[in-house]
Coordinates of C-alpha atoms in Angstrom, one line a residue:
M1 CA 8.0 -14.9 13.8
P2 CA 10.7 -14.6 11.0
K3 CA 14.0 -13.0 11.7
K4 CA 13.7 -9.2 11.2
C5 CA 15.7 -7.8 8.2
G6 CA 14.9 -4.1 8.5
R7 CA 12.9 -1.5 10.4
I8 CA 10.1 0.5 8.8
A9 CA 7.1 2.6 9.9
V10 CA 3.8 2.9 8.1
I11 CA 1.5 5.9 8.6
G12 CA -2.0 5.5 7.2
G13 CA -5.4 3.9 7.2
A14 CA -6.5 1.0 9.3
N15 CA -10.1 -0.2 9.2
M16 CA -12.5 -3.2 9.3
D17 CA -13.1 -4.6 5.8
I18 CA -16.5 -6.0 4.9
G19 CA -16.2 -7.8 1.6
G20 CA -18.9 -9.3 -0.7
F21 CA -17.9 -12.2 -3.0
P22 CA -20.6 -13.3 -5.5
D23 CA -20.9 -16.9 -6.7
A24 CA -21.7 -15.7 -10.3
A25 CA -21.8 -12.6 -12.4
L26 CA -23.3 -9.6 -10.4
V27 CA -26.8 -8.6 -11.2
A28 CA -27.5 -4.9 -10.5
G29 CA -30.5 -4.0 -8.3
D30 CA -30.8 -7.6 -6.9
S31 CA -29.6 -9.7 -4.1
N32 CA -26.6 -11.8 -5.3
P33 CA -25.8 -15.2 -3.6
G34 CA -22.2 -15.4 -2.4
Q35 CA -20.0 -14.9 0.6
V36 CA -19.7 -11.9 3.0
R37 CA -16.5 -11.8 5.0
M38 CA -15.1 -9.4 7.7
S39 CA -11.4 -8.9 8.3
V40 CA -9.0 -6.2 9.5
G41 CA -7.8 -4.0 6.7
G42 CA -6.8 -0.5 5.5
V43 CA -4.1 0.4 3.1
G44 CA -1.5 1.4 5.8
R45 CA -2.4 -1.6 8.0
N46 CA -2.3 -4.0 5.0
I47 CA 1.1 -2.7 4.0
A48 CA 2.3 -3.1 7.6
E49 CA 1.1 -6.7 7.9
N50 CA 2.5 -7.8 4.5
A51 CA 5.9 -6.2 5.5
A52 CA 5.9 -7.9 8.9
R53 CA 5.2 -11.3 7.1
M54 CA 8.2 -10.5 4.8
G55 CA 10.4 -10.3 7.9
L56 CA 10.5 -6.5 8.5
E57 CA 10.2 -4.9 12.0
V58 CA 7.1 -2.7 11.6
E59 CA 5.6 0.2 13.5
L60 CA 2.1 1.4 12.5
I61 CA 0.7 4.9 13.1
T62 CA -3.0 5.1 12.5
A63 CA -6.2 6.4 14.1
L64 CA -8.8 4.1 15.7
G65 CA -12.0 4.5 17.6
N66 CA -12.4 3.1 21.1
D67 CA -14.9 0.5 19.8
A68 CA -15.0 -3.2 19.1
N69 CA -13.5 -2.7 15.6
G70 CA -10.6 -0.6 17.0
R71 CA -9.8 -3.1 19.7
A72 CA -9.9 -6.0 17.1
I73 CA -7.4 -4.1 15.0
L74 CA -5.0 -3.5 17.9
D75 CA -5.3 -7.2 19.0
D76 CA -4.6 -8.3 15.5
C77 CA -1.5 -6.1 15.2
A78 CA -0.2 -7.4 18.5
A79 CA -0.7 -11.0 17.3
K80 CA 1.2 -10.3 14.1
G81 CA 4.1 -8.4 15.7
I82 CA 3.2 -5.0 14.4
G83 CA 4.1 -2.2 16.8
V84 CA 1.3 0.3 17.6
R85 CA 2.9 2.7 20.1
G86 CA 2.1 5.6 17.7
C87 CA -1.6 4.7 17.2
R88 CA -4.2 7.3 18.2
V89 CA -7.3 5.9 19.9
D90 CA -10.3 8.3 20.1
W91 CA -13.4 7.9 22.2
Q92 CA -15.5 10.2 20.0
E93 CA -14.9 8.8 16.6
R94 CA -15.7 5.4 15.1
T95 CA -13.1 3.1 13.6
S96 CA -12.9 3.2 9.8
V97 CA -14.9 0.7 7.7
Y98 CA -14.3 -0.3 4.1
L99 CA -17.1 -2.0 2.3
F100 CA -16.4 -3.6 -1.1
I101 CA -18.0 -6.0 -3.5
D102 CA -15.9 -8.0 -5.9
D103 CA -17.1 -9.3 -9.3
A104 CA -17.1 -13.0 -10.2
K105 CA -13.5 -12.7 -11.5
G106 CA -12.2 -11.4 -8.2
D107 CA -11.7 -7.8 -9.3
M108 CA -13.4 -5.0 -7.3
H109 CA -16.7 -4.0 -8.6
C110 CA -17.4 -1.1 -6.2
A111 CA -16.5 0.1 -2.7
V112 CA -17.5 2.6 0.0
N113 CA -14.9 3.9 2.5
D114 CA -15.7 5.5 5.8
M115 CA -12.3 7.0 6.7
H116 CA -13.0 10.2 8.5
I117 CA -11.2 9.3 11.7
Q118 CA -7.8 9.4 9.8
S119 CA -8.1 13.2 9.9
L120 CA -7.0 12.8 13.5
I121 CA -3.5 11.9 12.4
T122 CA -2.4 15.6 12.5
P123 CA 1.1 17.1 12.5
E124 CA 0.7 17.7 16.3
W125 CA 0.0 13.9 16.8
I126 CA 3.0 13.0 14.6
A127 CA 5.5 15.4 16.2
P128 CA 6.3 13.4 19.3
H129 CA 7.0 10.3 17.2
L130 CA 9.5 12.0 14.8
R131 CA 12.6 10.6 16.6
M132 CA 11.3 7.1 16.2
L133 CA 10.3 7.7 12.6
N134 CA 13.7 9.1 11.7
A135 CA 15.4 6.1 13.2
M136 CA 13.7 3.8 10.7
D137 CA 15.2 2.4 7.5
A138 CA 12.2 3.7 5.6
V139 CA 8.8 5.3 6.3
C140 CA 5.7 4.7 4.1
I141 CA 2.7 6.9 4.1
D142 CA -0.7 6.5 2.4
A143 CA -3.0 9.1 1.0
N144 CA -5.6 8.6 3.7
L145 CA -3.6 11.1 5.7
P146 CA -4.7 14.8 5.8
E147 CA -2.7 16.9 3.3
E148 CA -1.3 19.1 6.1
T149 CA 0.2 15.9 7.7
V150 CA 1.7 14.9 4.3
V151 CA 3.3 18.3 4.0
Y152 CA 4.6 18.1 7.6
L153 CA 6.1 14.6 7.1
A154 CA 7.7 15.7 3.8
R155 CA 9.4 18.6 5.6
E156 CA 10.4 16.8 8.8
L157 CA 11.3 13.3 7.9
R158 CA 14.9 12.3 7.3
A159 CA 14.3 8.6 6.7
P160 CA 13.6 7.5 3.0
L161 CA 10.0 8.2 2.2
F162 CA 7.7 5.8 0.3
A163 CA 4.1 6.4 -0.6
D164 CA 1.0 4.5 -1.7
A165 CA -1.6 6.6 -3.7
V166 CA -4.6 4.7 -2.2
S167 CA -7.1 6.0 -4.8
A168 CA -7.7 8.6 -7.6
A169 CA -9.9 10.5 -5.1
K170 CA -7.1 10.9 -2.6
V171 CA -3.8 10.9 -4.6
Q172 CA -3.7 14.7 -4.9
R173 CA -2.9 14.8 -1.2
L174 CA 0.5 13.4 -1.9
R175 CA 1.5 16.1 -4.5
P176 CA 3.3 18.3 -1.9
A177 CA 5.5 15.4 -0.9
L178 CA 6.6 14.2 -4.3
A179 CA 9.9 16.1 -4.1
R180 CA 10.9 14.1 -1.0
M181 CA 9.8 10.6 -2.1
H182 CA 12.2 7.8 -2.6
S183 CA 9.6 5.4 -4.2
F184 CA 6.0 6.0 -5.4
K185 CA 3.6 3.5 -6.6
P186 CA 0.6 5.0 -8.5
N187 CA -1.7 3.1 -10.9
R188 CA -2.5 4.4 -14.3
L189 CA -5.4 6.7 -13.3
E190 CA -3.5 8.1 -10.4
A191 CA -0.5 8.8 -12.5
E192 CA -2.7 10.5 -15.1
L193 CA -4.2 12.8 -12.5
L194 CA -0.8 13.9 -11.2
T195 CA 0.9 14.4 -14.5
G196 CA -1.7 15.2 -17.0
V197 CA -0.5 12.5 -19.3
V198 CA -3.2 10.2 -20.8
I199 CA -1.7 6.7 -20.5
N200 CA -2.7 4.3 -23.3
D201 CA 0.5 2.3 -23.6
M202 CA 4.0 1.9 -22.1
I203 CA 5.4 4.9 -24.0
D204 CA 2.8 7.1 -22.3
A205 CA 3.6 5.4 -19.0
A206 CA 7.3 6.2 -19.5
E207 CA 6.4 9.9 -20.1
A208 CA 4.2 10.0 -17.0
A209 CA 7.0 8.4 -14.9
K210 CA 9.5 11.0 -16.3
R211 CA 7.2 13.8 -15.2
L212 CA 6.9 12.4 -11.8
M213 CA 10.7 12.1 -11.5
E214 CA 11.0 15.7 -12.6
T215 CA 9.2 16.6 -9.4
G216 CA 11.9 14.9 -7.3
V217 CA 10.6 11.3 -7.0
Q218 CA 13.6 8.9 -7.2
R219 CA 11.8 5.7 -8.2
V220 CA 8.4 5.3 -9.8
F221 CA 6.6 2.0 -10.0
L222 CA 3.6 2.5 -12.2
S223 CA 1.1 -0.4 -12.2
M224 CA -0.9 -0.9 -15.3
G225 CA -3.1 -3.9 -14.4
S226 CA -3.1 -6.5 -17.2
L227 CA -0.5 -4.5 -19.1
G228 CA 2.1 -5.0 -16.3
A229 CA 4.2 -2.4 -14.6
L230 CA 6.7 0.3 -15.6
C231 CA 9.6 0.9 -13.2
A232 CA 11.7 4.1 -13.6
E233 CA 14.7 5.7 -12.0
G234 CA 16.8 8.4 -13.5
K235 CA 17.2 7.6 -17.2
Q236 CA 16.5 3.9 -16.5
C237 CA 13.1 2.5 -17.5
V238 CA 12.1 -1.1 -17.1
Y239 CA 8.9 -2.7 -18.4
L240 CA 7.7 -5.8 -16.5
P241 CA 4.8 -7.8 -18.2
V242 CA 2.2 -9.6 -16.3
T243 CA 3.0 -13.3 -16.0
E244 CA 0.4 -16.1 -15.5
R245 CA -1.5 -15.7 -12.2
T246 CA -4.5 -16.9 -10.3
I247 CA -7.0 -14.3 -9.1
V248 CA -9.2 -15.1 -6.2
N249 CA -9.4 -11.5 -4.8
A250 CA -7.5 -8.6 -6.2
T251 CA -8.4 -6.1 -3.4
G252 CA -5.1 -6.3 -1.5
A253 CA -2.7 -6.7 -4.4
G254 CA -1.5 -3.1 -4.5
D255 CA -0.9 -3.0 -0.7
A256 CA 1.3 -6.2 -1.1
F257 CA 3.2 -4.5 -3.9
S258 CA 4.0 -1.5 -1.8
A259 CA 5.1 -3.7 1.1
A260 CA 7.4 -5.6 -1.2
L261 CA 9.0 -2.3 -2.3
L262 CA 9.9 -1.5 1.3
W263 CA 11.3 -5.0 1.8
A264 CA 13.3 -4.7 -1.5
F265 CA 14.8 -1.4 -0.3
T266 CA 16.0 -3.0 2.9
Q267 CA 17.6 -5.7 0.8
D268 CA 19.4 -3.2 -1.5
L269 CA 17.7 -4.6 -4.6
S270 CA 17.9 -3.0 -8.0
L271 CA 15.1 -1.1 -9.7
R272 CA 14.2 -4.2 -11.8
E273 CA 14.4 -6.6 -8.8
S274 CA 12.3 -4.3 -6.7
G275 CA 9.6 -4.2 -9.4
I276 CA 9.7 -8.0 -9.7
A277 CA 9.3 -8.2 -5.9
G278 CA 6.3 -6.0 -6.1
M279 CA 4.7 -8.1 -8.8
A280 CA 5.5 -11.3 -7.0
A281 CA 3.9 -10.0 -3.8
A282 CA 0.8 -8.8 -5.7
S283 CA 0.4 -12.2 -7.3
I284 CA 0.7 -14.0 -4.0
A285 CA -1.9 -11.6 -2.5
M286 CA -4.4 -12.3 -5.3
E287 CA -4.4 -16.0 -4.5
S288 CA -6.3 -15.6 -1.3
I289 CA -9.8 -14.5 -0.5
E290 CA -8.2 -12.6 2.5
T291 CA -7.0 -9.1 1.8
V292 CA -3.6 -10.2 3.1
N293 CA -2.6 -13.7 2.1
P294 CA -1.8 -15.6 5.3
R295 CA 0.8 -17.6 3.3
M296 CA 2.8 -14.4 2.5
D297 CA 6.4 -14.7 3.8
E298 CA 9.9 -13.9 2.7
A299 CA 10.8 -17.4 1.4
G300 CA 7.6 -17.5 -0.7
L301 CA 8.3 -14.0 -2.0
R302 CA 11.8 -14.9 -3.1
Q303 CA 10.6 -18.1 -4.8
R304 CA 7.9 -16.3 -6.7
M305 CA 10.4 -13.6 -7.7
A306 CA 12.6 -16.3 -9.1
E307 CA 9.7 -17.8 -11.0
I308 CA 8.7 -14.5 -12.5
A309 CA 12.2 -13.5 -13.5
A310 CA 12.6 -16.9 -15.2
R311 CA 9.5 -16.4 -17.3
M312 CA 10.7 -13.0 -18.4
L313 CA 14.0 -14.3 -19.9

């Protein structure tokens, strides 16, 4: 395992991913030849694995069923050096499952998530772990958490708070915690829902970031897909265009971006450098059919950052 360069905790979803990868353009209402793969996943768990591969010491708090999928996730975490002392294992609930189908270009076509078990991550479950959480360099939450837990963490946490929006359907759960966030990474739709700004270009994105920072968020990293990303802090606003990339599977790119922001924070990187780290991690993630690229590591991340920065000169 790499030498640890910082301590973080991630609180959020962990599930079994079932992915469909067609050989050609999808045909609706028909059986499409391709590959079906199963792997451990979940936004929180994916962030945790990426961060561990980048050299961070990681604790994961999530909810799992006492079933084959739950045991597989715990075993996988142990193998990858991810701490699980805060995980809740329940005999009554089933472990979360995320079913997705990519299109022929590697972008997600549709997905169904069965995440009900994450409602068990309550304030009462978190309370005994607060001392551990507040000893971390940073804590990252995802929007799979119940809103009451988000409110509790925003009130009780003293460690810097990071957040991943997960999806447009869940991002509103994070609204009560915006005033406490150090870094927040929404995509265009998620930012629109939180700010009321319709984002058509980077000028609109800058206005949305400004409104998010007015709530108290210190740093905003607004991902815009093929348009790149906008990074904002105070009166500083940095636009990072997308550089040339290979897309095999885009499903885990956002999770890798969030993990890189945590890593960048432990390295005291600037706003621009942090954004480049996020884009570098996302590009590495998209090069693998796996949700987390097994080739992700700190050395590769730094090399990709240097390549992206050189192209932006």
